[in-house]
């Protein structure tokens, strides 16, 4: 008898079935059989299955159902009955198993006696260029764990509803009478729920076990992707009702509540996104089905989901299509503001309707999103097309842009251009067409344009097949970029535009308006007229011809020229040979924080102090990434390593940063480099690091040359002089003992607290939704890298769910990872544990926190200025201190708070925070500040401005 039977189901999939079966035959566990069940295919699938069985007679058996069942349930049930293994797994014919899946799951089942073992599923996106993979709810599988009841881990039932990443004891399935429902889709949801509830023991393993191949562009859509069919939603609702009935019969009210939350944030949202593209009849039937179910959902669930999800569900229950359809557009385009909002009694709401009830006001309240305070340039304003027509190559477009809360005043100077840009471009030939009319219309800014697209847009002809349309609205000099949403405006019947590609008309001579997956206007190159064939067919036929050969040669030359022009070596040469010969521009200051990733830290504090004092200067901030977010509006923004960036550095009077401008850029003698640095050192730095010492002499000399560019280096006291200055081999005259400007706010906060006896939490607490009655703890770990310097993925070293369970009623835990890391939190801790890693500036977070949990991060030195309790979770101290980079002192001996090594110790200290971390260490904190922060007096930024930017002659 085999250990595991893998039931492989197939329908009209002769091509992919062999790969699925081979992934089972290749398992490292040899006691595995394959049971192929063909759902009465119309192609050669069953013949292929029979051939596989004939080629592997001892390991593969093939069966065929007498008629097609129309789903996955019947063939899987048939496979269960024919299986002979101790355990059963399921595999779809278009997916494959990980090579060790059966062995790992069998080992877990045998060692724990579990009825069900579940492993990590990986989605493989076959349409992506490099077959991108994403793990399926990885936080559930962060470690091996066994539970005796599904009530111990409700998120498993709520989120992992797959049947295919699991191994079931066959006797368990037979004894419990567990079968998939037949004649209805979404059978996995019900079968998984039944198995979870019936199992006396469940084990989860962190191993990859199942590769789920996803192909979005498949000609035949899967059942779950045919959401435009109302029957699809009918089936989903029926399955949900059956699962609810199961949970209610067991008295699992908490599980039902958690499932309600997921329905609002996932199941319903999947269908809501398609509503703008479907007709009125579908919408009416959809609303009737959905609202019958929404009426049974626990009202508390609305408080646990994202605000937009709750708004959509609520407006659907009211069948308020005028306000719901813009909300579904915002679901498809995250961050886009699609309604003008309403303001009442000092609060901001999604719409002016439904505010006569407490529930309506609570759900529709958008005040915390900050749309009334955030800069207009930081908002993604909705822009809806209201009319579209074309005649003889001329396109007439009209639309309207959201004017949120009337923030664009009637007196504002308005202008706009339509921008056409290729999604894949070689020559960068973006086309801009001035908009004919732009006018203020209350809640909207209306625009009209008469565009000769055929003459203005000149595509290359092959690579740049898809062109996106944006409207760039200029309001009193501020540029607001918006995508043009179609939103029901008919463009299907619009004529294709004749176009003249720059390279060749062989494969395309028409521009066809289309709607993107997100509902936005775009144009696609196509071939019509004499060719009368689809563009893709023309390309396929033309790639063998001489014209295509010439086109590809030209394209390669263009690409090579572009690469050469933008290569690092070319930019370095232009910087040193040309830009560095240009005159220094007095008053030009280039700021950078953490390699352009943030607007934060001491460069930000200096910049804001200069603005506060009215210093005359020209500010340039560098940014990394595609688009700058959170940077000041009154500064010029340049992308790091762009030509503008290099020229600004070459002509700047001052460089100010906290980490390091590119090492190979030589600083000119007329430029003053103020290096603020970003933290007092516990771990060894610079030439004290083992990795630096192991480099060759040439690399060390290059590093030293980069450090020698510093004209001034900020330090906080003698410790920095002994460590950082020594590690970087800085001359004594370079050191500037003024403290860190970023800490000025912390010093003032401590002084104000001491003077008033009251701690002011400020706007950040409200923004994060923190209960004023709860204590706030901030967990801020340091950056870690492997021995080779590779960044490690961050995982919380303690169970955040356990933390939330034990302390969530009295504490809110903020997790702020290093800027090179990110963290994924399970939904179950929502509101009790909050990821604040996206808050670039950590200083307001420090000021907010009532206590700090860290490990070896330099944030300890900054937080010490507040004289509040600190806990040091040093679970890997020996590895970090000895095996990694080494430290300048023994943290265990001088830490101004308890040093703990285990989760239990950490939780014990948190439970007794005031006594264990506060009272006992009051004197230690005073000594710590005196030793490491003596220069931080709250005036570092003022000292910097007075020393370098006071032009008064004082």
PDB file of N, CA and C in Angstrom, residues 27 160 174 185 209 263 282 324 335 343 386 482 525 546 551 646 660 708 839 841 888:
ATOM      1  N   UNK A  27       8.925  12.646  -7.047  1.00  0.00           N
ATOM      2  CA  UNK A  27       8.985  12.916  -5.617  1.00  0.00           C
ATOM      3  C   UNK A  27      10.121  12.124  -4.955  1.00  0.00           C
ATOM      4  N   UNK A 160      -6.540  30.447   4.168  1.00  0.00           N
ATOM      5  CA  UNK A 160      -6.059  29.363   3.314  1.00  0.00           C
ATOM      6  C   UNK A 160      -7.194  28.374   3.057  1.00  0.00           C
ATOM      7  N   UNK A 174     -12.709   9.276   4.920  1.00  0.00           N
ATOM      8  CA  UNK A 174     -13.781   8.291   4.797  1.00  0.00           C
ATOM      9  C   UNK A 174     -14.651   8.243   6.055  1.00  0.00           C
ATOM     10  N   UNK A 185     -19.489  25.649  -7.986  1.00  0.00           N
ATOM     11  CA  UNK A 185     -18.103  26.090  -7.989  1.00  0.00           C
ATOM     12  C   UNK A 185     -17.672  26.533  -6.585  1.00  0.00           C
ATOM     13  N   UNK A 209       5.188  23.314  -0.987  1.00  0.00           N
ATOM     14  CA  UNK A 209       4.681  21.996  -1.360  1.00  0.00           C
ATOM     15  C   UNK A 209       3.960  22.008  -2.705  1.00  0.00           C
ATOM     16  N   UNK A 263     -14.753  38.200   4.032  1.00  0.00           N
ATOM     17  CA  UNK A 263     -15.721  38.371   2.954  1.00  0.00           C
ATOM     18  C   UNK A 263     -15.763  39.831   2.504  1.00  0.00           C
ATOM     19  N   UNK A 282     -27.118  43.291 -14.574  1.00  0.00           N
ATOM     20  CA  UNK A 282     -26.186  42.530 -13.729  1.00  0.00           C
ATOM     21  C   UNK A 282     -26.088  43.177 -12.351  1.00  0.00           C
ATOM     22  N   UNK A 324     -21.220  54.488  -5.166  1.00  0.00           N
ATOM     23  CA  UNK A 324     -20.536  53.192  -5.107  1.00  0.00           C
ATOM     24  C   UNK A 324     -19.588  52.993  -6.282  1.00  0.00           C
ATOM     25  N   UNK A 335      -5.418  54.295  -3.987  1.00  0.00           N
ATOM     26  CA  UNK A 335      -4.891  55.631  -3.734  1.00  0.00           C
ATOM     27  C   UNK A 335      -5.572  56.718  -4.532  1.00  0.00           C
ATOM     28  N   UNK A 343     -17.781  67.607   3.638  1.00  0.00           N
ATOM     29  CA  UNK A 343     -17.329  68.013   4.970  1.00  0.00           C
ATOM     30  C   UNK A 343     -18.532  68.430   5.801  1.00  0.00           C
ATOM     31  N   UNK A 386     -15.778  62.134 -19.943  1.00  0.00           N
ATOM     32  CA  UNK A 386     -17.223  62.343 -20.054  1.00  0.00           C
ATOM     33  C   UNK A 386     -17.719  62.241 -21.486  1.00  0.00           C
ATOM     34  N   UNK A 482      -2.705  62.981 -13.633  1.00  0.00           N
ATOM     35  CA  UNK A 482      -3.882  62.140 -13.471  1.00  0.00           C
ATOM     36  C   UNK A 482      -3.998  61.169 -14.638  1.00  0.00           C
ATOM     37  N   UNK A 525      -1.425  49.957 -30.891  1.00  0.00           N
ATOM     38  CA  UNK A 525      -1.074  49.901 -32.307  1.00  0.00           C
ATOM     39  C   UNK A 525      -1.683  48.665 -32.943  1.00  0.00           C
ATOM     40  N   UNK A 546      13.204  40.845 -44.670  1.00  0.00           N
ATOM     41  CA  UNK A 546      14.315  41.795 -44.683  1.00  0.00           C
ATOM     42  C   UNK A 546      13.979  43.078 -43.928  1.00  0.00           C
ATOM     43  N   UNK A 551      14.651  46.563 -39.202  1.00  0.00           N
ATOM     44  CA  UNK A 551      14.024  47.203 -38.038  1.00  0.00           C
ATOM     45  C   UNK A 551      14.693  46.763 -36.752  1.00  0.00           C
ATOM     46  N   UNK A 646      23.390  64.905 -11.038  1.00  0.00           N
ATOM     47  CA  UNK A 646      24.841  65.080 -11.173  1.00  0.00           C
ATOM     48  C   UNK A 646      25.204  66.557 -11.354  1.00  0.00           C
ATOM     49  N   UNK A 660      25.872  59.134   2.549  1.00  0.00           N
ATOM     50  CA  UNK A 660      26.983  59.274   1.629  1.00  0.00           C
ATOM     51  C   UNK A 660      26.516  59.486   0.211  1.00  0.00           C
ATOM     52  N   UNK A 708      37.205  61.268   2.836  1.00  0.00           N
ATOM     53  CA  UNK A 708      37.952  62.527   2.900  1.00  0.00           C
ATOM     54  C   UNK A 708      37.187  63.694   2.294  1.00  0.00           C
ATOM     55  N   UNK A 839       6.579  55.173   7.639  1.00  0.00           N
ATOM     56  CA  UNK A 839       6.836  56.512   8.180  1.00  0.00           C
ATOM     57  C   UNK A 839       8.351  56.747   8.161  1.00  0.00           C
ATOM     58  N   UNK A 841      10.295  59.281   8.721  1.00  0.00           N
ATOM     59  CA  UNK A 841      10.923  60.010   9.823  1.00  0.00           C
ATOM     60  C   UNK A 841      10.557  59.332  11.139  1.00  0.00           C
ATOM     61  N   UNK A 888      31.481  48.070  19.901  1.00  0.00           N
ATOM     62  CA  UNK A 888      32.434  48.915  20.602  1.00  0.00           C
ATOM     63  C   UNK A 888      32.350  48.754  22.122  1.00  0.00           C
TER      64      UNK A 888
END
